[in-house]
């Protein structure tokens, strides 16, 4: 009978089924481009995000250490702390092919969920999926074309924990589902995006905002318990 050894590690937990529990108690593997906007709170083991829309590269990424297969699932918990957006602030959460040093205005492959919550404008209460080679580049050289696939009139409350699942079902389809209560709880909204075949080489978990210089109100919160 052999001896069973037990080890603790700060590295991401990877299994043969490509399950990665992203560690948030250390900055190892993370890249913060602007810690005043998007940062890792290692004490609370969460990403603190505060959308700025100030024309700078506000992003945080984590290197998964491997390129994901064609089909994968990303799950996390998101809570809005402040939601007084008056300038169209958006938050993006997804998987891309470069770390945070690559800005929105640069071409990069990716699939993400984006959320927008104008308090007084139902058309700008959005839940959608930007995809392709300008996945989070909803400005700069690419315009807003990749971010025009969404459901509108999707409202979010501060203090409510939303359980979000982003599934890449195949090379041509992705589904984003927002729930309350748990990842199997009440469905708040679901959005499906087709034609995602361009997105390849996906290796970095990314949280970021819209990179332009339009003004915006307070739109911030936390992300926890990220699993790919």
Short mmCIF file of C-alpha atoms in Angstrom, two decimals:
data_model
loop_
_atom_site.label_atom_id
_atom_site.label_comp_id
_atom_site.label_asym_id
_atom_site.label_seq_id
_atom_site.Cartn_x
_atom_site.Cartn_y
_atom_site.Cartn_z
CA UNK A 1 0.00 0.00 0.00
CA UNK A 2 1.54 3.28 -1.05
CA UNK A 3 1.59 6.50 0.89
CA UNK A 4 -0.98 9.10 -0.11
CA UNK A 5 0.48 12.59 -0.19
CA UNK A 6 -1.53 15.79 -0.01
CA UNK A 7 -0.31 19.10 -1.43
CA UNK A 8 -1.64 22.65 -1.44
CA UNK A 9 -0.90 24.82 -4.47
CA UNK A 10 -1.54 28.35 -5.73
CA UNK A 11 -1.55 27.18 -9.34
CA UNK A 12 -4.79 26.83 -11.33
CA UNK A 13 -6.50 23.50 -10.86
CA UNK A 14 -6.56 21.72 -14.22
CA UNK A 15 -8.18 18.34 -14.89
CA UNK A 16 -8.37 16.17 -17.96
CA UNK A 17 -11.81 17.66 -18.61
CA UNK A 18 -10.21 21.12 -18.81
CA UNK A 19 -11.73 22.47 -15.62
CA UNK A 20 -9.81 25.46 -14.29
CA UNK A 21 -10.69 27.02 -10.94
CA UNK A 22 -9.03 30.42 -11.33
CA UNK A 23 -7.13 31.31 -8.13
CA UNK A 24 -7.77 34.77 -6.73
CA UNK A 25 -5.61 34.72 -3.61
CA UNK A 26 -2.43 35.63 -5.48
CA UNK A 27 -1.47 37.88 -8.39
CA UNK A 28 0.43 35.02 -10.00
CA UNK A 29 -0.84 34.61 -13.56
CA UNK A 30 -2.77 37.89 -13.49
CA UNK A 31 -2.07 41.05 -15.48
CA UNK A 32 -3.56 44.35 -14.27
CA UNK A 33 -3.41 47.13 -16.84
CA UNK A 34 -5.01 49.78 -14.62
CA UNK A 35 -5.43 48.66 -11.02
CA UNK A 36 -7.45 51.78 -10.20
CA UNK A 37 -10.18 50.46 -12.51
CA UNK A 38 -9.82 46.66 -12.65
CA UNK A 39 -7.84 44.86 -9.97
CA UNK A 40 -7.52 41.58 -8.13
CA UNK A 41 -8.50 41.80 -4.46
CA UNK A 42 -6.49 38.91 -3.08
CA UNK A 43 -7.86 39.37 0.45
CA UNK A 44 -11.46 38.90 -0.64
CA UNK A 45 -10.50 36.66 -3.59
CA UNK A 46 -12.41 38.67 -6.16
CA UNK A 47 -11.94 40.98 -9.12
CA UNK A 48 -12.92 44.55 -8.24
CA UNK A 49 -14.08 46.31 -11.41
CA UNK A 50 -14.99 49.94 -11.98
CA UNK A 51 -15.80 50.88 -15.58
CA UNK A 52 -14.22 54.18 -16.56
CA UNK A 53 -14.78 54.74 -20.30
CA UNK A 54 -11.94 57.23 -20.19
CA UNK A 55 -10.00 56.29 -23.31
CA UNK A 56 -7.44 54.15 -21.46
CA UNK A 57 -6.86 50.40 -21.39
CA UNK A 58 -8.84 49.33 -18.32
CA UNK A 59 -8.47 45.57 -18.17
CA UNK A 60 -7.40 42.63 -16.07
CA UNK A 61 -6.53 39.21 -17.48
CA UNK A 62 -5.54 35.78 -16.18
CA UNK A 63 -3.44 33.33 -18.18
CA UNK A 64 -5.20 29.96 -18.17
CA UNK A 65 -1.97 28.26 -19.19
CA UNK A 66 -3.53 26.50 -22.15
CA UNK A 67 -5.60 27.22 -25.23
CA UNK A 68 -9.16 26.10 -24.63
CA UNK A 69 -10.81 23.49 -26.87
CA UNK A 70 -13.54 24.50 -29.28
CA UNK A 71 -16.33 23.88 -26.75
CA UNK A 72 -15.99 25.23 -23.21
CA UNK A 73 -17.96 26.78 -20.34
CA UNK A 74 -17.10 29.83 -18.22
CA UNK A 75 -18.97 30.41 -14.95
CA UNK A 76 -18.64 33.21 -12.40
CA UNK A 77 -20.59 35.28 -9.91
CA UNK A 78 -21.06 39.02 -10.50
CA UNK A 79 -22.48 41.64 -8.14
CA UNK A 80 -23.11 45.30 -8.99
CA UNK A 81 -22.06 47.64 -6.16
CA UNK A 82 -23.01 50.87 -7.93
CA UNK A 83 -25.20 51.24 -10.95
CA UNK A 84 -25.59 54.93 -11.77
CA UNK A 85 -24.38 54.67 -15.33
CA UNK A 86 -25.27 57.73 -17.35
CA UNK A 87 -22.70 57.42 -20.10
CA UNK A 88 -23.16 53.94 -21.46
CA UNK A 89 -20.56 52.12 -19.39
CA UNK A 90 -20.20 48.45 -20.27
CA UNK A 91 -18.39 45.55 -18.59
CA UNK A 92 -16.99 42.60 -20.54
CA UNK A 93 -16.18 39.18 -19.09
CA UNK A 94 -14.86 36.40 -21.29
CA UNK A 95 -11.97 34.49 -22.84
CA UNK A 96 -9.59 36.09 -25.37
CA UNK A 97 -6.35 35.19 -27.13
CA UNK A 98 -4.08 37.91 -25.67
CA UNK A 99 -3.39 39.33 -22.24
CA UNK A 100 -4.57 42.73 -21.06
CA UNK A 101 -1.71 44.59 -22.71
CA UNK A 102 -3.61 44.23 -25.99
CA UNK A 103 -6.16 47.05 -25.95
CA UNK A 104 -9.75 47.16 -27.15
CA UNK A 105 -8.65 49.09 -30.20
CA UNK A 106 -6.45 46.19 -31.33
CA UNK A 107 -7.67 43.08 -33.11
CA UNK A 108 -8.00 40.06 -30.87
CA UNK A 109 -10.03 36.90 -30.91
CA UNK A 110 -12.44 36.28 -28.07
CA UNK A 111 -15.87 35.41 -26.78
CA UNK A 112 -17.37 37.34 -23.89
CA UNK A 113 -20.55 38.40 -22.13
CA UNK A 114 -21.13 42.14 -22.01
CA UNK A 115 -23.54 43.89 -19.66
CA UNK A 116 -24.82 47.45 -19.86
CA UNK A 117 -27.36 49.01 -17.49
CA UNK A 118 -28.49 52.56 -18.17
CA UNK A 119 -30.90 53.35 -15.36
CA UNK A 120 -33.38 55.38 -17.38
CA UNK A 121 -32.95 53.98 -20.89
CA UNK A 122 -34.34 50.48 -21.47
CA UNK A 123 -32.68 50.28 -24.91
CA UNK A 124 -29.31 50.52 -23.14
CA UNK A 125 -30.04 47.87 -20.54
CA UNK A 126 -28.22 45.16 -22.44
CA UNK A 127 -26.97 41.59 -22.26
CA UNK A 128 -25.02 40.38 -25.27
CA UNK A 129 -22.01 38.58 -26.72
CA UNK A 130 -19.26 40.29 -28.74
CA UNK A 131 -17.26 37.73 -30.70
CA UNK A 132 -14.73 37.28 -33.47
CA UNK A 133 -11.44 39.03 -34.18
CA UNK A 134 -12.64 42.26 -32.58
CA UNK A 135 -14.32 40.65 -29.59
CA UNK A 136 -13.65 43.37 -27.06
CA UNK A 137 -12.60 46.01 -29.58
CA UNK A 138 -15.88 47.88 -29.65
CA UNK A 139 -14.07 51.07 -30.55
CA UNK A 140 -10.88 52.18 -32.25
CA UNK A 141 -10.34 50.65 -35.67
CA UNK A 142 -13.41 48.43 -35.50
CA UNK A 143 -16.30 50.63 -34.41
CA UNK A 144 -19.15 49.13 -32.39
CA UNK A 145 -20.23 46.55 -34.95
CA UNK A 146 -19.20 43.48 -32.95
CA UNK A 147 -21.16 44.70 -29.93
CA UNK A 148 -24.51 45.13 -31.60
CA UNK A 149 -25.80 41.63 -30.81
CA UNK A 150 -27.70 41.77 -27.53
CA UNK A 151 -31.00 41.64 -25.70
CA UNK A 152 -32.28 45.01 -24.47
CA UNK A 153 -34.42 45.97 -21.47
CA UNK A 154 -32.46 43.57 -19.23
CA UNK A 155 -32.28 45.24 -15.83
CA UNK A 156 -29.79 44.46 -13.06
CA UNK A 157 -30.05 45.38 -9.38
CA UNK A 158 -27.26 46.45 -7.06
CA UNK A 159 -26.50 44.04 -4.26
CA UNK A 160 -27.92 41.04 -6.15
CA UNK A 161 -25.49 38.26 -6.99
CA UNK A 162 -25.86 37.16 -10.61
CA UNK A 163 -24.63 33.74 -11.66
CA UNK A 164 -23.39 33.96 -15.22
CA UNK A 165 -22.59 31.09 -17.57
CA UNK A 166 -20.94 31.65 -20.94
CA UNK A 167 -20.93 28.50 -23.08
CA UNK A 168 -19.14 28.03 -26.33
CA UNK A 169 -21.29 25.23 -27.65
CA UNK A 170 -19.44 24.90 -30.95
CA UNK A 171 -17.24 26.91 -33.28
CA UNK A 172 -20.36 28.65 -34.56
CA UNK A 173 -22.50 29.19 -31.46
CA UNK A 174 -22.14 30.69 -27.97
CA UNK A 175 -24.75 31.15 -25.23
CA UNK A 176 -24.67 33.56 -22.28
CA UNK A 177 -27.10 32.93 -19.42
CA UNK A 178 -27.64 35.16 -16.38
CA UNK A 179 -29.31 33.55 -13.34
CA UNK A 180 -30.13 34.44 -9.76
CA UNK A 181 -29.85 32.15 -6.75
CA UNK A 182 -27.26 29.79 -8.22
CA UNK A 183 -25.89 28.55 -11.54
CA UNK A 184 -28.96 26.33 -11.74
CA UNK A 185 -31.34 28.96 -10.34
CA UNK A 186 -33.89 31.28 -11.90
CA UNK A 187 -32.97 32.43 -15.41
CA UNK A 188 -32.79 36.24 -15.57
CA UNK A 189 -31.88 36.38 -19.27
CA UNK A 190 -30.34 34.25 -22.02
CA UNK A 191 -28.65 35.39 -25.21
CA UNK A 192 -27.37 33.23 -28.08
CA UNK A 193 -24.82 34.37 -30.67
CA UNK A 194 -24.04 32.49 -33.87
CA UNK A 195 -21.05 32.78 -36.20
CA UNK A 196 -18.20 32.72 -33.67
CA UNK A 197 -15.86 30.66 -35.84
CA UNK A 198 -13.20 33.38 -36.04
CA UNK A 199 -12.42 33.16 -32.32
CA UNK A 200 -9.37 30.89 -31.90
CA UNK A 201 -6.37 30.62 -29.59
CA UNK A 202 -8.47 31.51 -26.53
CA UNK A 203 -6.25 31.38 -23.42
CA UNK A 204 -6.87 34.45 -21.22
CA UNK A 205 -9.77 35.22 -18.90
CA UNK A 206 -10.49 38.94 -19.29
CA UNK A 207 -12.56 41.60 -17.53
CA UNK A 208 -12.56 45.06 -19.12
CA UNK A 209 -14.66 48.03 -20.21
CA UNK A 210 -15.33 50.10 -23.32
CA UNK A 211 -12.19 51.91 -24.43
CA UNK A 212 -13.23 55.37 -25.53
CA UNK A 213 -13.38 58.80 -23.96
CA UNK A 214 -17.12 59.20 -23.47
CA UNK A 215 -18.16 60.19 -19.96
CA UNK A 216 -19.92 57.68 -17.74
CA UNK A 217 -21.41 57.32 -14.30
CA UNK A 218 -20.62 54.87 -11.53
CA UNK A 219 -20.90 51.33 -12.81
CA UNK A 220 -18.85 48.93 -10.72
CA UNK A 221 -18.90 45.71 -8.76
CA UNK A 222 -17.10 42.44 -8.07
CA UNK A 223 -16.57 39.09 -9.76
CA UNK A 224 -15.92 35.91 -7.78
CA UNK A 225 -15.61 32.13 -8.08
CA UNK A 226 -14.50 31.93 -11.70
CA UNK A 227 -14.39 28.46 -13.23
CA UNK A 228 -13.62 27.49 -16.82
#
